[in-house]
Amino acid sequence: MMEFKRLIPYREALRLLLDDLSELNEIEELPLSEALGRVLAEDIVSPIDSPPFDRSAVDGYALRAEDTFHAREYSPVELKVVDEIVAGEESKARVEPGTVVKLMTGSKMPVGANAVLMQEMAEREGDIIRVLRPVAPGQNVAFAGEDVKKGEIILRKGQVLRPQDLALLKSIGFRTVKVKRKPRVGIIVTGDELIEEFDEDALKAGKILESNSVMLKGLVRQYFGEPVFYGVLPDDEEAIRDAIDRAKNENDLVLVTGGSAFGDKDFAHRFVRLMFHGTTIKPGRPIGYGERVFIMSGYPVAVFAQFHLYVKHALAKLVGAKNYEVRVKATLTERISSQLGRREFVKVWYENGRARPIKKKGSGIISSLVESNGYIEIPEDSEGYLEGETVEVVLY
Amino acid sequence: MMEFKRLIPYREALRLLLDDLSELNEIEELPLSEALGRVLAEDIVSPIDSPPFDRSAVDGYALRAEDTFHAREYSPVELKVVDEIVAGEESKARVEPGTVVKLMTGSKMPVGANAVLMQEMAEREGDIIRVLRPVAPGQNVAFAGEDVKKGEIILRKGQVLRPQDLALLKSIGFRTVKVKRKPRVGIIVTGDELIEEFDEDALKAGKILESNSVMLKGLVRQYFGEPVFYGVLPDDEEAIRDAIDRAKNENDLVLVTGGSAFGDKDFAHRFVRLMFHGTTIKPGRPIGYGERVFIMSGYPVAVFAQFHLYVKHALAKLVGAKNYEVRVKATLTERISSQLGRREFVKVWYENGRARPIKKKGSGIISSLVESNGYIEIPEDSEGYLEGETVEVVLY
């Protein structure tokens, strides 16, 4: 019963471990097309105005807005086309009163023009266009620096790079980008009860097919890491200690499953100087952390909760990631109750603005994870939420 | 102005192209740890009950519930511990009246027992435990097949595989899984105005740094595909035709940017028998599709909208993916108006249940994509939404 005396509040444990970890210094410089999903290692300052000049936002006719102020459908204004250019070309013509230049979306505005009439709004005959309505100054013009201004911070350190971020970098002249190195995460799975190959007799005799390794590898990859698997170990004190020592040396973080409880054979926690062992979360209470090692549960559902409540945030800290969670508001479809003093990790199915709690309980019931797509955290001071209440769901 | 006569409604165009594409037949069998994010190619039927037997859901004492019915704090029931097992072991003892077996979470229930008392609820002295409160029949027992039942479909074809899905597969004996081959997607970027290397003079003269390729590569990867880049081509009729022909032969889908409008130099669309050319979307109206080729805009914001409104769904069809979008409900922070007859792609920033429209307009303004994390579709028959209205946001 010793864990009950040591339970420390969720947030305190989280603060302890995040304070214990430092952001990685190592940076990789990657070609833009290899940087998807990686974490930006520095603020990006634009070296240029983009666009670098006033340009047309549509295909049409660059003109002087004041020439069109009297244009009416019953009394069109006629203007003369003095030049026509295609994309990437620049008109050398000057737009004098009574004249226009035909250009394309993105074309540089010719000297003298201050607005663009959309192509389909003009009636054209030969080199004359008829304008039926006034055009306002600045209409359909994209001004220099409207996208990004020279010297402006356009992406911040910690941004998880998306396709559009890479496009913005490319559009201002970048060909490579500096991102954080991926943290290496050692994974050690322990337990005499575990088997790796299907064996009906062994299963009937009480053995269990090991599934934490593939789950943790996937979770580590989802949250910026590079998993390194050290295998499934029996409850052998020496083997576990050696593996933990080796993994600590070779990785930025180590995850050990099994051995977090206080049974006679749960000794993984003895080989690490733990900052805490046992927190107020449910499931997953007996989690321990120290020396960059997490001693986690052996039960998949508890491991999953421990990962999302603790390990995910540790990985984000290592790379300095900011936008790594999707939190949405939802209406709860039915009441959920929770024990005071426990932070409950409640699996839900989020759809269409509603969150439905998954009824299946039990820390070995992996199908409850499969049937969910997010979770709610019920804090320690709450007895739960009512049907119809608005809750925050973290999607996974 | 010919595109105005040919505009077909968004949904009709989408149906035409989805009907034109067939799901890929090719399947890859991958080790579970390589299948993250891939699309399941078949329904998975569980070959076993999991758990295969009734087991304890906690660390504690297996007992006969009826032995505890009279237990009270002021008058505890004393029971005798006749066996103790560790994880993965099976007790051969029979739980007779007045006796218990100490076991671990996951242990097989011994014959005769029908409930488990949590370890911390028992007071133990030697081989005697004192029970202070009654235990209900079935309490803390995980029954055979409670996670998954033999013959049950536990994952459906089209599931995008997550860490927990892989864990469930592993827990019922799978070591590999059949997923759809990644669609190969050829990308061709066209336009005389495009440059690939930063060149201040060229930019000042009206050239533009090409950014569609890196954006499309990223988007294709996000939505199950393998991008194949055919380079940036000038507006050269023969070069573009050759590249499209080659890309069509070598890929499942081809994306051509630039050349979708109706200018003299926009001829990409002439080399493909298009099923439609021009739909009611804004931005991105002049998109064309035929023969597994999309003729897209040259402007990044329009390309991004075209990808999400059309290409993403085409890729999902090719692999038969089901859960490939995150749609959330949000309260709109301010009014947005839209033209009747147009399906508007409105970029928003979603946070904390609220969607804030991004004001920056213009199809070249990539920063408007960077500042957003999702979009709203305003359908053709709507003039927009009011401040405070509930809208559906697709997150990206």
Short mmCIF file of N, CA and C in Angstrom, two decimals, chain A residues 1 4 32-33 36 48 52-53 55 59 86-88 90 104-105 108 120 146-148 154-155 162-168 170-173 175 193 196-198 203-211 213-215 217-219 221-222 265 285 299 304 326-329 350 352-353 360-361 364-367 369-370 372-373 395-396, chain B residues 1 4 32-33 36 48 52-53 55 59 86-88 90 105 108 120 146-148 154-155 162-168 170-173 175 193 196-198 203-211 213-215 217-219 221-222 265 285 299 304 326-329 350 352-353 360-361 364-367 369-370 372-373 395-396:
data_model
loop_
_atom_site.label_atom_id
_atom_site.label_comp_id
_atom_site.label_asym_id
_atom_site.label_seq_id
_atom_site.Cartn_x
_atom_site.Cartn_y
_atom_site.Cartn_z
N MET A 1 0.83 -1.21 0.00
CA MET A 1 0.00 0.00 0.00
C MET A 1 0.86 1.25 0.00
N PHE A 4 0.05 4.63 -2.02
CA PHE A 4 -0.96 5.60 -1.61
C PHE A 4 -0.37 6.76 -0.83
N LEU A 32 13.66 21.49 -47.84
CA LEU A 32 12.27 21.74 -47.44
C LEU A 32 11.39 20.51 -47.62
N SER A 33 11.62 19.75 -48.71
CA SER A 33 10.69 18.65 -48.97
C SER A 33 10.89 17.47 -48.03
N LEU A 36 8.64 17.97 -43.56
CA LEU A 36 7.24 17.87 -43.15
C LEU A 36 7.13 17.21 -41.77
N ILE A 48 12.76 39.29 -47.52
CA ILE A 48 12.22 40.13 -48.61
C ILE A 48 10.78 40.51 -48.32
N PRO A 52 7.27 41.42 -53.94
CA PRO A 52 8.31 42.45 -53.87
C PRO A 52 7.87 43.76 -54.51
N PHE A 53 6.67 43.77 -55.09
CA PHE A 53 6.17 44.98 -55.78
C PHE A 53 4.65 44.87 -55.77
N ARG A 55 1.27 44.18 -57.28
CA ARG A 55 0.95 43.35 -58.43
C ARG A 55 -0.56 43.15 -58.54
N ASP A 59 -6.62 38.40 -63.27
CA ASP A 59 -6.37 38.63 -64.70
C ASP A 59 -7.26 39.80 -65.11
N VAL A 86 2.09 38.68 -70.35
CA VAL A 86 1.71 37.39 -69.78
C VAL A 86 2.43 37.23 -68.43
N ALA A 87 2.11 36.16 -67.73
CA ALA A 87 2.67 35.94 -66.40
C ALA A 87 4.19 35.96 -66.44
N GLY A 88 4.80 36.67 -65.49
CA GLY A 88 6.25 36.72 -65.40
C GLY A 88 6.86 37.81 -66.24
N GLU A 90 6.95 41.91 -67.58
CA GLU A 90 6.74 43.22 -66.99
C GLU A 90 6.43 44.20 -68.12
N MET A 104 -1.83 39.76 -66.10
CA MET A 104 -2.28 38.50 -65.49
C MET A 104 -2.19 38.61 -63.97
N THR A 105 -2.85 37.68 -63.30
CA THR A 105 -2.70 37.60 -61.85
C THR A 105 -1.21 37.50 -61.53
N LYS A 108 3.36 42.55 -62.31
CA LYS A 108 3.74 43.80 -61.67
C LYS A 108 2.83 44.91 -62.19
N GLU A 120 -13.31 39.76 -66.83
CA GLU A 120 -14.70 39.46 -67.21
C GLU A 120 -15.66 40.62 -66.97
N GLU A 146 2.39 42.63 -48.84
CA GLU A 146 1.07 42.25 -48.31
C GLU A 146 1.09 40.82 -47.78
N ASP A 147 1.85 39.93 -48.42
CA ASP A 147 1.95 38.56 -47.92
C ASP A 147 2.88 38.55 -46.70
N VAL A 148 4.12 38.88 -46.90
CA VAL A 148 5.04 39.04 -45.77
C VAL A 148 5.93 40.25 -46.02
N ILE A 154 7.93 35.33 -39.73
CA ILE A 154 6.81 34.69 -40.42
C ILE A 154 6.51 33.30 -39.89
N LEU A 155 7.48 32.67 -39.25
CA LEU A 155 7.24 31.37 -38.60
C LEU A 155 8.06 31.37 -37.33
N ARG A 162 4.05 22.27 -41.56
CA ARG A 162 2.97 21.76 -42.41
C ARG A 162 3.27 22.12 -43.87
N PRO A 163 2.54 21.54 -44.82
CA PRO A 163 2.83 21.82 -46.23
C PRO A 163 2.83 23.32 -46.54
N GLN A 164 1.89 24.06 -45.99
CA GLN A 164 1.82 25.49 -46.31
C GLN A 164 2.97 26.28 -45.69
N ASP A 165 3.50 25.81 -44.56
CA ASP A 165 4.65 26.49 -43.96
C ASP A 165 5.88 26.34 -44.87
N LEU A 166 6.03 25.12 -45.40
CA LEU A 166 7.15 24.86 -46.31
C LEU A 166 7.01 25.70 -47.58
N ALA A 167 5.77 25.85 -48.05
CA ALA A 167 5.54 26.67 -49.25
C ALA A 167 5.90 28.13 -48.98
N LEU A 168 5.55 28.63 -47.80
CA LEU A 168 5.88 30.02 -47.48
C LEU A 168 7.41 30.20 -47.45
N LYS A 170 9.62 28.47 -49.06
CA LYS A 170 10.11 28.41 -50.45
C LYS A 170 9.85 29.73 -51.16
N SER A 171 8.70 30.32 -50.91
CA SER A 171 8.29 31.53 -51.63
C SER A 171 9.13 32.75 -51.27
N ILE A 172 9.87 32.68 -50.16
CA ILE A 172 10.75 33.82 -49.82
C ILE A 172 12.22 33.45 -49.96
N GLY A 173 12.48 32.36 -50.68
CA GLY A 173 13.85 32.08 -51.07
C GLY A 173 14.56 30.98 -50.31
N ARG A 175 15.61 27.20 -49.30
CA ARG A 175 15.64 25.88 -49.93
C ARG A 175 15.83 24.81 -48.87
N GLU A 193 5.04 -12.73 -18.09
CA GLU A 193 3.77 -13.21 -18.64
C GLU A 193 3.64 -12.95 -20.14
N GLU A 196 5.58 -13.25 -27.56
CA GLU A 196 5.57 -12.42 -28.76
C GLU A 196 4.93 -13.12 -29.95
N GLU A 197 4.89 -14.44 -29.92
CA GLU A 197 4.29 -15.19 -31.03
C GLU A 197 2.99 -15.81 -30.54
N PHE A 198 2.02 -15.90 -31.43
CA PHE A 198 0.76 -16.53 -31.10
C PHE A 198 0.99 -17.98 -30.69
N LEU A 203 -1.38 -19.01 -24.24
CA LEU A 203 -2.42 -18.02 -23.91
C LEU A 203 -3.40 -18.61 -22.91
N LYS A 204 -3.80 -19.88 -23.15
CA LYS A 204 -4.76 -20.53 -22.25
C LYS A 204 -4.17 -20.72 -20.87
N ALA A 205 -2.83 -20.82 -20.80
CA ALA A 205 -2.18 -21.00 -19.50
C ALA A 205 -1.92 -19.65 -18.82
N GLY A 206 -2.37 -18.54 -19.43
CA GLY A 206 -2.26 -17.27 -18.73
C GLY A 206 -1.26 -16.30 -19.30
N LYS A 207 -0.55 -16.71 -20.36
CA LYS A 207 0.39 -15.78 -20.99
C LYS A 207 -0.39 -14.74 -21.80
N ILE A 208 0.28 -13.66 -22.11
CA ILE A 208 -0.37 -12.55 -22.82
C ILE A 208 0.50 -12.13 -23.99
N LEU A 209 -0.13 -11.88 -25.14
CA LEU A 209 0.63 -11.39 -26.29
C LEU A 209 1.03 -9.94 -26.03
N GLU A 210 2.30 -9.69 -26.14
CA GLU A 210 2.86 -8.37 -25.86
C GLU A 210 2.41 -7.38 -26.94
N SER A 211 1.89 -6.24 -26.56
CA SER A 211 1.46 -5.26 -27.57
C SER A 211 1.92 -3.84 -27.26
N SER A 213 4.95 -2.65 -27.19
CA SER A 213 6.08 -2.16 -27.99
C SER A 213 5.59 -1.49 -29.27
N VAL A 214 4.67 -2.14 -29.98
CA VAL A 214 4.24 -1.56 -31.26
C VAL A 214 3.43 -0.30 -31.01
N MET A 215 2.69 -0.26 -29.92
CA MET A 215 1.92 0.94 -29.59
C MET A 215 2.85 2.10 -29.27
N LYS A 217 6.04 2.46 -30.09
CA LYS A 217 6.79 2.89 -31.28
C LYS A 217 5.95 3.88 -32.09
N GLY A 218 4.68 3.54 -32.27
CA GLY A 218 3.80 4.41 -33.04
C GLY A 218 3.59 5.76 -32.35
N LEU A 219 3.35 5.74 -31.06
CA LEU A 219 3.13 7.00 -30.32
C LEU A 219 4.38 7.88 -30.36
N ARG A 221 6.65 7.94 -32.65
CA ARG A 221 6.77 8.52 -34.00
C ARG A 221 5.77 9.66 -34.18
N GLN A 222 4.56 9.49 -33.66
CA GLN A 222 3.56 10.56 -33.80
C GLN A 222 4.00 11.84 -33.11
N LYS A 265 7.88 -8.67 -8.11
CA LYS A 265 8.67 -8.76 -9.35
C LYS A 265 8.73 -7.45 -10.11
N ARG A 285 -1.82 5.13 -12.55
CA ARG A 285 -1.32 5.71 -11.31
C ARG A 285 0.14 5.43 -10.97
N TYR A 299 0.10 -2.50 -18.48
CA TYR A 299 -1.22 -2.66 -19.11
C TYR A 299 -1.42 -1.62 -20.20
N PHE A 304 -1.06 3.79 -22.51
CA PHE A 304 -1.56 4.79 -23.47
C PHE A 304 -1.89 6.10 -22.74
N VAL A 326 -4.41 18.64 -30.67
CA VAL A 326 -5.67 19.19 -31.17
C VAL A 326 -6.69 19.09 -30.05
N ARG A 327 -7.05 20.22 -29.47
CA ARG A 327 -8.04 20.26 -28.40
C ARG A 327 -9.31 20.89 -28.94
N VAL A 328 -10.42 20.18 -28.79
CA VAL A 328 -11.69 20.70 -29.31
C VAL A 328 -12.73 20.71 -28.20
N LYS A 329 -13.72 21.58 -28.38
CA LYS A 329 -14.84 21.63 -27.44
C LYS A 329 -15.92 20.66 -27.90
N TYR A 350 -15.29 11.34 -30.43
CA TYR A 350 -15.72 12.69 -30.81
C TYR A 350 -16.25 12.68 -32.23
N ASN A 352 -18.96 15.30 -34.71
CA ASN A 352 -20.06 16.24 -34.91
C ASN A 352 -20.33 17.11 -33.67
N GLY A 353 -19.26 17.50 -32.99
CA GLY A 353 -19.43 18.37 -31.83
C GLY A 353 -19.83 17.67 -30.55
N LYS A 360 -16.38 0.66 -22.17
CA LYS A 360 -15.49 -0.44 -21.80
C LYS A 360 -14.42 0.02 -20.83
N LYS A 361 -14.28 -0.68 -19.74
CA LYS A 361 -13.27 -0.31 -18.75
C LYS A 361 -12.18 -1.38 -18.72
N GLY A 364 -6.58 -3.56 -19.54
CA GLY A 364 -6.10 -4.46 -20.57
C GLY A 364 -6.95 -4.42 -21.83
N ILE A 365 -8.00 -3.62 -21.80
CA ILE A 365 -9.01 -3.65 -22.88
C ILE A 365 -8.61 -2.71 -24.00
N ILE A 366 -7.76 -3.21 -24.91
CA ILE A 366 -7.23 -2.35 -25.97
C ILE A 366 -8.33 -1.88 -26.91
N SER A 367 -9.40 -2.70 -27.05
CA SER A 367 -10.47 -2.29 -27.97
C SER A 367 -11.11 -0.97 -27.52
N LEU A 369 -9.49 1.58 -26.64
CA LEU A 369 -8.67 2.62 -27.28
C LEU A 369 -8.99 2.71 -28.76
N VAL A 370 -9.24 1.54 -29.34
CA VAL A 370 -9.52 1.49 -30.77
C VAL A 370 -10.86 2.15 -31.07
N SER A 372 -12.09 4.65 -29.58
CA SER A 372 -12.08 6.06 -29.20
C SER A 372 -11.21 6.85 -30.16
N ASN A 373 -11.42 8.16 -30.21
CA ASN A 373 -10.53 9.01 -31.01
C ASN A 373 -10.08 10.25 -30.22
N LEU A 395 -7.88 15.28 -29.18
CA LEU A 395 -8.02 14.25 -30.22
C LEU A 395 -6.71 13.49 -30.39
N TYR A 396 -6.82 12.17 -30.71
CA TYR A 396 -5.62 11.41 -31.06
C TYR A 396 -5.88 10.53 -32.26
N MET B 1 -13.94 34.41 -71.19
CA MET B 1 -15.10 34.29 -70.31
C MET B 1 -15.76 32.92 -70.44
N PHE B 4 -17.20 30.75 -67.46
CA PHE B 4 -18.46 31.03 -66.77
C PHE B 4 -19.59 30.17 -67.32
N LEU B 32 3.81 -4.97 -38.36
CA LEU B 32 2.95 -3.99 -37.67
C LEU B 32 3.66 -2.67 -37.42
N SER B 33 4.94 -2.75 -37.06
CA SER B 33 5.61 -1.51 -36.67
C SER B 33 5.91 -0.61 -37.87
N LEU B 36 2.06 2.21 -39.39
CA LEU B 36 1.45 3.41 -38.83
C LEU B 36 1.02 4.37 -39.94
N ILE B 48 -9.37 -15.13 -31.89
CA ILE B 48 -9.44 -15.62 -30.50
C ILE B 48 -10.35 -14.72 -29.66
N PRO B 52 -8.56 -14.70 -23.22
CA PRO B 52 -9.00 -16.05 -23.56
C PRO B 52 -9.67 -16.75 -22.38
N PHE B 53 -9.66 -16.11 -21.21
CA PHE B 53 -10.24 -16.71 -20.00
C PHE B 53 -10.65 -15.56 -19.09
N ARG B 55 -10.23 -13.26 -16.13
CA ARG B 55 -9.00 -12.92 -15.42
C ARG B 55 -9.23 -11.76 -14.47
N ASP B 59 -4.69 -6.20 -9.01
CA ASP B 59 -3.87 -7.01 -8.11
C ASP B 59 -4.70 -7.23 -6.85
N VAL B 86 2.20 -15.05 -9.52
CA VAL B 86 2.64 -13.79 -10.13
C VAL B 86 2.11 -13.75 -11.56
N ALA B 87 2.34 -12.62 -12.21
CA ALA B 87 1.81 -12.41 -13.56
C ALA B 87 2.26 -13.53 -14.50
N GLY B 88 1.35 -14.05 -15.30
CA GLY B 88 1.69 -15.07 -16.28
C GLY B 88 1.61 -16.48 -15.71
N GLU B 90 -0.42 -19.50 -13.39
CA GLU B 90 -1.80 -19.92 -13.22
C GLU B 90 -1.87 -20.69 -11.88
N THR B 105 -3.03 -8.46 -11.62
CA THR B 105 -3.84 -8.02 -12.75
C THR B 105 -3.51 -8.91 -13.94
N LYS B 108 -5.25 -15.49 -14.53
CA LYS B 108 -6.43 -16.31 -14.78
C LYS B 108 -7.17 -16.52 -13.45
N GLU B 120 -5.38 -3.44 -1.85
CA GLU B 120 -5.33 -2.40 -0.82
C GLU B 120 -6.61 -2.34 0.03
N GLU B 146 -14.08 -10.19 -23.28
CA GLU B 146 -14.56 -8.85 -22.96
C GLU B 146 -13.87 -7.80 -23.83
N ASP B 147 -12.61 -8.02 -24.17
CA ASP B 147 -11.91 -7.08 -25.06
C ASP B 147 -12.39 -7.33 -26.49
N VAL B 148 -12.11 -8.50 -27.01
CA VAL B 148 -12.65 -8.87 -28.33
C VAL B 148 -13.08 -10.33 -28.29
N ILE B 154 -12.92 -6.57 -35.67
CA ILE B 154 -12.38 -5.62 -34.69
C ILE B 154 -11.80 -4.37 -35.34
N LEU B 155 -11.47 -4.47 -36.61
CA LEU B 155 -11.03 -3.29 -37.36
C LEU B 155 -11.58 -3.43 -38.76
N ARG B 162 -3.68 3.52 -36.41
CA ARG B 162 -3.11 4.32 -35.32
C ARG B 162 -2.35 3.38 -34.37
N PRO B 163 -1.57 3.94 -33.45
CA PRO B 163 -0.79 3.08 -32.55
C PRO B 163 -1.65 2.05 -31.82
N GLN B 164 -2.83 2.46 -31.36
CA GLN B 164 -3.66 1.54 -30.60
C GLN B 164 -4.25 0.44 -31.49
N ASP B 165 -4.48 0.74 -32.77
CA ASP B 165 -4.99 -0.29 -33.68
C ASP B 165 -3.92 -1.37 -33.87
N LEU B 166 -2.67 -0.92 -34.00
CA LEU B 166 -1.58 -1.88 -34.17
C LEU B 166 -1.42 -2.73 -32.92
N ALA B 167 -1.62 -2.10 -31.74
CA ALA B 167 -1.51 -2.84 -30.48
C ALA B 167 -2.61 -3.91 -30.41
N LEU B 168 -3.81 -3.55 -30.82
CA LEU B 168 -4.91 -4.54 -30.78
C LEU B 168 -4.58 -5.72 -31.70
N LYS B 170 -1.65 -6.79 -32.56
CA LYS B 170 -0.59 -7.57 -31.93
C LYS B 170 -1.17 -8.44 -30.81
N SER B 171 -2.11 -7.89 -30.07
CA SER B 171 -2.63 -8.60 -28.88
C SER B 171 -3.46 -9.83 -29.25
N ILE B 172 -3.88 -9.92 -30.52
CA ILE B 172 -4.64 -11.11 -30.91
C ILE B 172 -3.82 -11.98 -31.86
N GLY B 173 -2.52 -11.74 -31.91
CA GLY B 173 -1.66 -12.69 -32.60
C GLY B 173 -1.15 -12.27 -33.96
N ARG B 175 1.24 -10.37 -36.60
CA ARG B 175 2.59 -9.80 -36.63
C ARG B 175 2.74 -8.91 -37.86
N GLU B 193 6.80 32.29 -65.42
CA GLU B 193 7.09 33.30 -64.40
C GLU B 193 7.81 32.72 -63.18
N GLU B 196 13.32 28.98 -59.34
CA GLU B 196 13.48 28.05 -58.23
C GLU B 196 14.51 28.52 -57.21
N GLU B 197 15.44 29.37 -57.68
CA GLU B 197 16.48 29.88 -56.78
C GLU B 197 16.20 31.36 -56.51
N PHE B 198 16.53 31.79 -55.31
CA PHE B 198 16.38 33.19 -54.96
C PHE B 198 17.22 34.05 -55.90
N LEU B 203 13.17 38.58 -59.24
CA LEU B 203 11.94 38.84 -58.48
C LEU B 203 11.43 40.25 -58.74
N LYS B 204 12.37 41.21 -58.78
CA LYS B 204 11.96 42.60 -59.01
C LYS B 204 11.41 42.78 -60.41
N ALA B 205 11.85 41.91 -61.32
CA ALA B 205 11.37 42.01 -62.70
C ALA B 205 10.05 41.25 -62.88
N GLY B 206 9.51 40.67 -61.81
CA GLY B 206 8.18 40.06 -61.94
C GLY B 206 8.16 38.55 -61.82
N LYS B 207 9.34 37.94 -61.66
CA LYS B 207 9.35 36.48 -61.50
C LYS B 207 8.87 36.12 -60.09
N ILE B 208 8.51 34.87 -59.92
CA ILE B 208 7.96 34.40 -58.64
C ILE B 208 8.69 33.13 -58.22
N LEU B 209 9.02 33.04 -56.94
CA LEU B 209 9.64 31.81 -56.45
C LEU B 209 8.57 30.73 -56.38
N GLU B 210 8.86 29.62 -57.04
CA GLU B 210 7.92 28.51 -57.13
C GLU B 210 7.76 27.86 -55.76
N SER B 211 6.54 27.66 -55.30
CA SER B 211 6.34 27.03 -54.00
C SER B 211 5.28 25.94 -54.01
N SER B 213 5.33 23.08 -55.56
CA SER B 213 5.82 21.70 -55.54
C SER B 213 5.99 21.20 -54.11
N VAL B 214 6.63 21.99 -53.25
CA VAL B 214 6.89 21.52 -51.89
C VAL B 214 5.57 21.40 -51.11
N MET B 215 4.63 22.29 -51.40
CA MET B 215 3.33 22.22 -50.73
C MET B 215 2.59 20.96 -51.16
N LYS B 217 3.83 18.18 -52.47
CA LYS B 217 4.50 16.97 -51.96
C LYS B 217 4.04 16.69 -50.53
N GLY B 218 4.01 17.73 -49.71
CA GLY B 218 3.60 17.57 -48.32
C GLY B 218 2.15 17.13 -48.21
N LEU B 219 1.28 17.76 -48.96
CA LEU B 219 -0.14 17.40 -48.90
C LEU B 219 -0.36 15.96 -49.37
N ARG B 221 1.73 13.51 -49.19
CA ARG B 221 2.20 12.61 -48.11
C ARG B 221 1.19 12.56 -46.97
N GLN B 222 0.62 13.70 -46.62
CA GLN B 222 -0.36 13.72 -45.53
C GLN B 222 -1.57 12.86 -45.85
N LYS B 265 -1.48 31.20 -72.80
CA LYS B 265 -0.38 30.31 -72.46
C LYS B 265 -0.81 29.19 -71.51
N ARG B 285 -11.52 28.17 -58.81
CA ARG B 285 -12.56 27.90 -59.79
C ARG B 285 -12.13 27.15 -61.04
N TYR B 299 -1.76 29.44 -58.51
CA TYR B 299 -1.66 30.25 -57.29
C TYR B 299 -1.78 29.39 -56.05
N PHE B 304 -4.06 25.02 -52.81
CA PHE B 304 -4.33 24.43 -51.49
C PHE B 304 -5.83 24.13 -51.34
N VAL B 326 -10.56 15.53 -39.92
CA VAL B 326 -11.01 15.91 -38.59
C VAL B 326 -11.96 17.09 -38.76
N ARG B 327 -13.24 16.83 -38.55
CA ARG B 327 -14.26 17.89 -38.66
C ARG B 327 -14.76 18.23 -37.28
N VAL B 328 -14.70 19.51 -36.91
CA VAL B 328 -15.14 19.92 -35.58
C VAL B 328 -16.16 21.04 -35.70
N LYS B 329 -16.97 21.16 -34.65
CA LYS B 329 -17.95 22.26 -34.59
C LYS B 329 -17.30 23.45 -33.92
N TYR B 350 -8.86 27.86 -35.74
CA TYR B 350 -9.71 27.20 -34.75
C TYR B 350 -8.97 27.10 -33.43
N ASN B 352 -10.12 26.57 -29.08
CA ASN B 352 -11.02 26.72 -27.93
C ASN B 352 -12.49 26.83 -28.33
N GLY B 353 -12.88 26.05 -29.34
CA GLY B 353 -14.29 26.03 -29.73
C GLY B 353 -14.72 27.18 -30.63
N LYS B 360 -6.80 38.00 -44.49
CA LYS B 360 -5.97 38.18 -45.68
C LYS B 360 -6.58 37.47 -46.88
N LYS B 361 -6.71 38.16 -47.96
CA LYS B 361 -7.29 37.55 -49.17
C LYS B 361 -6.20 37.45 -50.23
N GLY B 364 -2.40 34.49 -53.92
CA GLY B 364 -0.96 34.33 -53.82
C GLY B 364 -0.46 34.49 -52.39
N ILE B 365 -1.37 34.77 -51.47
CA ILE B 365 -0.99 35.15 -50.11
C ILE B 365 -0.84 33.90 -49.24
N ILE B 366 0.34 33.28 -49.29
CA ILE B 366 0.57 32.00 -48.60
C ILE B 366 0.49 32.18 -47.09
N SER B 367 0.83 33.38 -46.61
CA SER B 367 0.78 33.58 -45.16
C SER B 367 -0.64 33.38 -44.61
N LEU B 369 -2.49 30.99 -45.38
CA LEU B 369 -2.59 29.54 -45.09
C LEU B 369 -1.82 29.21 -43.83
N VAL B 370 -0.70 29.90 -43.66
CA VAL B 370 0.15 29.63 -42.50
C VAL B 370 -0.56 30.07 -41.22
N SER B 372 -3.65 29.95 -40.64
CA SER B 372 -4.89 29.21 -40.43
C SER B 372 -4.57 27.77 -40.04
N ASN B 373 -5.54 27.10 -39.44
CA ASN B 373 -5.37 25.68 -39.14
C ASN B 373 -6.60 24.86 -39.54
N LEU B 395 -10.15 20.57 -39.93
CA LEU B 395 -8.81 20.95 -39.48
C LEU B 395 -7.74 20.43 -40.44
N TYR B 396 -6.66 21.22 -40.58
CA TYR B 396 -5.52 20.72 -41.36
C TYR B 396 -4.23 21.06 -40.68
#
